mmCIF file of C-alpha atoms and ligand atoms in Angstrom:
data_model
loop_
_atom_site.group_PDB
_atom_site.id
_atom_site.type_symbol
_atom_site.label_atom_id
_atom_site.label_comp_id
_atom_site.label_asym_id
_atom_site.label_seq_id
_atom_site.Cartn_x
_atom_site.Cartn_y
_atom_site.Cartn_z
ATOM 1 C CA MET A 1 -0.208 -0.095 0.097
ATOM 2 C CA GLU A 2 1.448 3.492 -0.739
ATOM 3 C CA ALA A 3 0.738 6.468 1.248
ATOM 4 C CA GLY A 4 -1.749 4.783 2.940
ATOM 5 C CA TYR A 5 -4.215 3.624 0.118
ATOM 6 C CA LEU A 6 -4.402 1.378 -2.660
ATOM 7 C CA LEU A 7 -6.015 1.590 -6.314
ATOM 8 C CA ARG A 8 -7.912 -1.016 -7.122
ATOM 9 C CA THR A 9 -10.773 -1.827 -9.554
ATOM 10 C CA GLY A 10 -14.512 -1.476 -7.829
ATOM 11 C CA THR A 11 -16.553 -4.313 -7.664
ATOM 12 C CA PRO A 12 -20.588 -4.647 -7.547
ATOM 13 C CA ASP A 13 -20.153 -4.750 -3.847
ATOM 14 C CA ASP A 14 -18.225 -1.246 -3.750
ATOM 15 C CA ALA A 15 -22.427 0.324 -4.851
ATOM 16 C CA GLU A 16 -23.911 0.714 -1.760
ATOM 17 C CA SER A 17 -20.953 2.646 0.035
ATOM 18 C CA LEU A 18 -19.620 4.227 -3.305
ATOM 19 C CA VAL A 19 -23.155 6.195 -3.366
ATOM 20 C CA SER A 20 -23.084 7.188 0.266
ATOM 21 C CA PHE A 21 -19.024 8.143 -0.429
ATOM 22 C CA TRP A 22 -20.429 10.373 -3.151
ATOM 23 C CA ILE A 23 -22.938 12.107 -1.387
ATOM 24 C CA ASP A 24 -20.160 13.442 1.344
ATOM 25 C CA ALA A 25 -17.361 13.507 -1.716
ATOM 26 C CA ALA A 26 -18.681 14.063 -5.202
ATOM 27 C CA GLU A 27 -19.715 17.273 -7.036
ATOM 28 C CA ASN A 28 -23.772 16.655 -6.890
ATOM 29 C CA GLN A 29 -25.030 19.543 -8.696
ATOM 30 C CA GLY A 30 -27.272 18.908 -12.032
ATOM 31 C CA ARG A 31 -27.786 15.594 -12.440
ATOM 32 C CA PRO A 32 -29.657 12.922 -11.491
ATOM 33 C CA ALA A 33 -29.993 10.747 -7.709
ATOM 34 C CA ASP A 34 -27.204 8.028 -7.523
ATOM 35 C CA ARG A 35 -28.547 4.493 -7.093
ATOM 36 C CA PRO A 36 -26.546 1.699 -6.323
ATOM 37 C CA ASP A 37 -28.081 -0.339 -9.313
ATOM 38 C CA ASP A 38 -26.891 1.718 -11.430
ATOM 39 C CA ILE A 39 -23.272 1.024 -10.518
ATOM 40 C CA ARG A 40 -23.930 -2.586 -10.667
ATOM 41 C CA GLN A 41 -25.161 -2.032 -14.552
ATOM 42 C CA LEU A 42 -22.141 -0.089 -15.482
ATOM 43 C CA LEU A 43 -19.854 -2.880 -13.922
ATOM 44 C CA GLU A 44 -22.094 -5.803 -15.632
ATOM 45 C CA ARG A 45 -21.638 -3.902 -18.855
ATOM 46 C CA ASP A 46 -17.804 -2.998 -17.969
ATOM 47 C CA PRO A 47 -16.189 -4.727 -14.972
ATOM 48 C CA GLU A 48 -13.077 -2.409 -15.384
ATOM 49 C CA ALA A 49 -14.607 0.641 -15.395
ATOM 50 C CA LEU A 50 -14.112 1.884 -11.698
ATOM 51 C CA PHE A 51 -11.294 2.728 -10.333
ATOM 52 C CA ILE A 52 -11.190 3.132 -6.216
ATOM 53 C CA ALA A 53 -8.649 4.349 -3.797
ATOM 54 C CA ASP A 54 -9.151 2.252 -0.819
ATOM 55 C CA ALA A 55 -7.462 2.881 2.551
ATOM 56 C CA ASP A 56 -8.052 0.199 5.096
ATOM 57 C CA GLY A 57 -11.098 -0.855 3.440
ATOM 58 C CA GLU A 58 -12.635 2.193 3.252
ATOM 59 C CA ILE A 59 -13.105 4.265 -0.309
ATOM 60 C CA VAL A 60 -11.516 7.447 -0.350
ATOM 61 C CA GLY A 61 -11.332 8.049 -3.942
ATOM 62 C CA SER A 62 -13.417 7.174 -7.002
ATOM 63 C CA LEU A 63 -13.278 7.621 -10.864
ATOM 64 C CA ILE A 64 -15.392 5.989 -13.331
ATOM 65 C CA VAL A 65 -13.725 5.745 -16.889
ATOM 66 C CA GLY A 66 -15.595 5.240 -19.983
ATOM 67 C CA TRP A 67 -14.136 3.421 -22.765
ATOM 68 C CA ASP A 68 -16.719 3.175 -25.790
ATOM 69 C CA GLY A 69 -13.947 2.066 -28.948
ATOM 70 C CA TRP A 70 -13.793 5.538 -30.129
ATOM 71 C CA ARG A 71 -12.783 7.916 -27.096
ATOM 72 C CA PHE A 72 -12.059 7.766 -23.363
ATOM 73 C CA HIS A 73 -14.544 9.827 -20.932
ATOM 74 C CA LEU A 74 -13.928 10.601 -17.355
ATOM 75 C CA TYR A 75 -16.578 10.824 -14.918
ATOM 76 C CA ARG A 76 -16.975 11.011 -11.185
ATOM 77 C CA LEU A 77 -13.482 12.065 -9.920
ATOM 78 C CA ALA A 78 -13.962 12.300 -6.457
ATOM 79 C CA VAL A 79 -11.642 12.148 -3.152
ATOM 80 C CA ARG A 80 -12.849 12.485 0.654
ATOM 81 C CA PRO A 81 -12.550 15.918 1.672
ATOM 82 C CA ASP A 82 -9.988 14.657 4.579
ATOM 83 C CA TRP A 83 -7.901 13.285 1.756
ATOM 84 C CA ARG A 84 -7.889 15.864 -0.579
ATOM 85 C CA GLY A 85 -4.281 17.399 -1.292
ATOM 86 C CA ARG A 86 -2.689 14.342 -1.001
ATOM 87 C CA ARG A 87 -2.731 13.624 -4.510
ATOM 88 C CA VAL A 88 -5.247 10.885 -4.845
ATOM 89 C CA GLY A 89 -6.864 12.447 -7.321
ATOM 90 C CA ARG A 90 -3.997 12.675 -9.370
ATOM 91 C CA ALA A 91 -3.040 9.208 -8.684
ATOM 92 C CA LEU A 92 -6.724 7.887 -9.849
ATOM 93 C CA VAL A 93 -6.288 9.926 -13.306
ATOM 94 C CA GLU A 94 -3.072 8.726 -14.042
ATOM 95 C CA GLU A 95 -3.810 5.436 -13.320
ATOM 96 C CA ALA A 96 -6.886 5.915 -15.846
ATOM 97 C CA GLU A 97 -4.644 7.635 -18.675
ATOM 98 C CA ARG A 98 -2.408 4.630 -18.548
ATOM 99 C CA TYR A 99 -5.105 2.335 -18.798
ATOM 100 C CA CYS A 100 -6.492 4.733 -21.699
ATOM 101 C CA MET A 101 -2.949 4.264 -23.482
ATOM 102 C CA ARG A 102 -3.116 0.423 -23.100
ATOM 103 C CA LEU A 103 -6.478 0.496 -24.753
ATOM 104 C CA GLY A 104 -5.177 2.311 -27.807
ATOM 105 C CA SER A 105 -7.015 5.465 -27.395
ATOM 106 C CA ARG A 106 -5.466 9.174 -26.953
ATOM 107 C CA ARG A 107 -8.286 11.057 -26.540
ATOM 108 C CA ILE A 108 -9.471 11.751 -22.788
ATOM 109 C CA ASP A 109 -12.132 13.824 -21.892
ATOM 110 C CA ALA A 110 -13.394 14.912 -18.537
ATOM 111 C CA MET A 111 -17.032 15.917 -17.551
ATOM 112 C CA VAL A 112 -16.750 19.538 -15.104
ATOM 113 C CA LEU A 113 -19.447 21.114 -13.928
ATOM 114 C CA GLU A 114 -19.603 25.312 -14.872
ATOM 115 C CA GLY A 115 -18.084 26.695 -11.900
ATOM 116 C CA ASN A 116 -16.856 23.877 -9.855
ATOM 117 C CA GLU A 117 -13.797 25.433 -8.944
ATOM 118 C CA LEU A 118 -12.196 22.282 -7.169
ATOM 119 C CA GLY A 119 -12.302 20.542 -10.317
ATOM 120 C CA VAL A 120 -11.081 23.483 -12.639
ATOM 121 C CA GLY A 121 -8.076 23.998 -10.703
ATOM 122 C CA PHE A 122 -7.556 20.309 -10.557
ATOM 123 C CA TRP A 123 -7.904 19.324 -14.212
ATOM 124 C CA GLU A 124 -5.454 22.389 -15.075
ATOM 125 C CA ALA A 125 -3.133 21.099 -12.877
ATOM 126 C CA LEU A 126 -3.053 17.663 -14.824
ATOM 127 C CA GLY A 127 -2.948 19.227 -18.102
ATOM 128 C CA TYR A 128 -6.712 19.448 -19.522
ATOM 129 C CA THR A 129 -7.702 22.139 -21.617
ATOM 130 C CA LEU A 130 -11.510 23.587 -21.799
ATOM 131 C CA GLN A 131 -13.098 23.176 -25.335
ATOM 132 C CA PRO A 132 -14.983 26.508 -24.822
ATOM 133 C CA ASP A 133 -16.694 25.728 -28.416
ATOM 134 C CA TRP A 134 -18.728 22.542 -27.483
ATOM 135 C CA ARG A 135 -21.581 21.968 -24.971
ATOM 136 C CA ARG A 136 -23.040 18.275 -23.491
ATOM 137 C CA TRP A 137 -26.638 18.354 -24.812
ATOM 138 C CA VAL A 138 -28.450 15.696 -22.863
ATOM 139 C CA ARG A 139 -31.903 14.050 -22.354
ATOM 140 C CA THR A 140 -33.098 11.818 -19.511
ATOM 141 C CA LEU A 141 -35.542 9.028 -20.885
ATOM 142 C CA THR A 142 -38.393 8.214 -18.422
HETATM 143 C C1 LIG B 201 -11.058 17.780 -7.223
HETATM 144 C C2 LIG B 201 -10.481 16.766 -6.581
HETATM 145 C C3 LIG B 201 -10.985 15.020 -6.888
HETATM 146 C C4 LIG B 201 -9.080 16.957 -6.129
HETATM 147 O O1 LIG B 201 -8.235 15.914 -5.712
HETATM 148 P P1 LIG B 201 -7.305 15.803 -4.906
HETATM 149 O O2 LIG B 201 -7.160 14.265 -4.417
HETATM 150 O O3 LIG B 201 -7.122 16.717 -3.516
HETATM 151 O O4 LIG B 201 -6.167 16.526 -6.014
HETATM 152 P P2 LIG B 201 -4.481 15.989 -5.855
HETATM 153 O O5 LIG B 201 -4.080 16.276 -4.480
HETATM 154 O O6 LIG B 201 -4.294 14.619 -6.638
HETATM 155 O O7 LIG B 201 -4.064 17.240 -6.558
HETATM 156 C C5 LIG B 201 -3.549 17.356 -8.029
HETATM 157 C C6 LIG B 201 -2.793 18.289 -8.096
HETATM 158 O O8 LIG B 201 -3.835 19.474 -8.434
HETATM 159 C C7 LIG B 201 -3.690 20.509 -8.040
HETATM 160 N N1 LIG B 201 -4.671 20.732 -7.446
HETATM 161 C C8 LIG B 201 -5.969 20.072 -6.752
HETATM 162 N N2 LIG B 201 -7.183 20.791 -6.678
HETATM 163 C C9 LIG B 201 -6.715 21.974 -6.997
HETATM 164 C C10 LIG B 201 -7.309 23.267 -7.148
HETATM 165 N N3 LIG B 201 -8.571 23.289 -6.454
HETATM 166 N N4 LIG B 201 -6.625 24.778 -7.689
HETATM 167 C C11 LIG B 201 -5.657 24.286 -8.135
HETATM 168 N N5 LIG B 201 -4.716 23.127 -8.143
HETATM 169 C C12 LIG B 201 -5.735 22.081 -7.524
HETATM 170 C C13 LIG B 201 -2.897 19.900 -7.047
HETATM 171 O O9 LIG B 201 -1.999 21.274 -6.073
HETATM 172 C C14 LIG B 201 -1.794 18.997 -7.409
HETATM 173 O O10 LIG B 201 -1.126 19.618 -7.998
HETATM 174 P P3 LIG B 201 0.654 18.949 -8.290
HETATM 175 O O11 LIG B 201 0.339 17.434 -8.414
HETATM 176 O O12 LIG B 201 0.893 19.469 -9.391
HETATM 177 O O13 LIG B 201 1.279 19.286 -7.025
HETATM 178 C C15 LIG B 201 -10.891 16.776 -5.143
HETATM 179 O O14 LIG B 201 -11.029 18.247 -4.750
HETATM 180 C C16 LIG B 201 -12.787 16.520 -4.897
HETATM 181 O O15 LIG B 201 -13.038 15.553 -4.837
HETATM 182 N N6 LIG B 201 -13.354 17.484 -5.084
HETATM 183 C C17 LIG B 201 -14.990 17.392 -5.010
HETATM 184 C C18 LIG B 201 -15.529 16.378 -6.242
HETATM 185 C C19 LIG B 201 -15.303 17.091 -7.147
HETATM 186 O O16 LIG B 201 -15.291 18.491 -7.781
HETATM 187 N N7 LIG B 201 -14.512 16.409 -8.563
HETATM 188 C C20 LIG B 201 -14.017 17.044 -9.839
HETATM 189 C C21 LIG B 201 -15.229 16.630 -10.752
HETATM 190 S S1 LIG B 201 -15.342 17.152 -12.289
#
């Protein structure tokens, strides 16, 4: 274990605790509420899609990676408040970048809420730049 935590792949057994973790640690504005079944569905589709930073069995960081065979997308980067500033976020993203390279993809994007200053500063520090001419268009199916 490095720096008091390890990086591991998330499993369906993480679903309940991950939802609780996100309530405290994630940027929760502007999206539907999370459900454990959504995480189970994600991992059924792609068992490699969830990266967890784990400190003695507790989730202290998360990142979802979405590889669709075309582009590589990052979602739900979150670090528990008392673990921030210890490069857990960087470790999660760099692990995802290595995974992305192994898959043969070279283009990564991250969803960042407008006005999320924690997120903006972080992504800039990691070398990501804003594409100002693009907007995401969404529709929630009911
Ligand atoms: C954003 C977040 C994941 C960063 O996690 P973290 O573990 O504290 O970040 P790290 O310690 O790995 O920081 C990595 C680098 O980013 C820099 N950084 C982190 N947050 C920063 C900020 N708000 N402003 C400027 N730089 C920042 C660090 O100084 C560090 O730089 P270095 O490695 O070159 O010295 C964390 O603040 C968080 O969970 N925020 C709430 C959820 C959120 O907003 N997620 C992002 C969604 S897009």
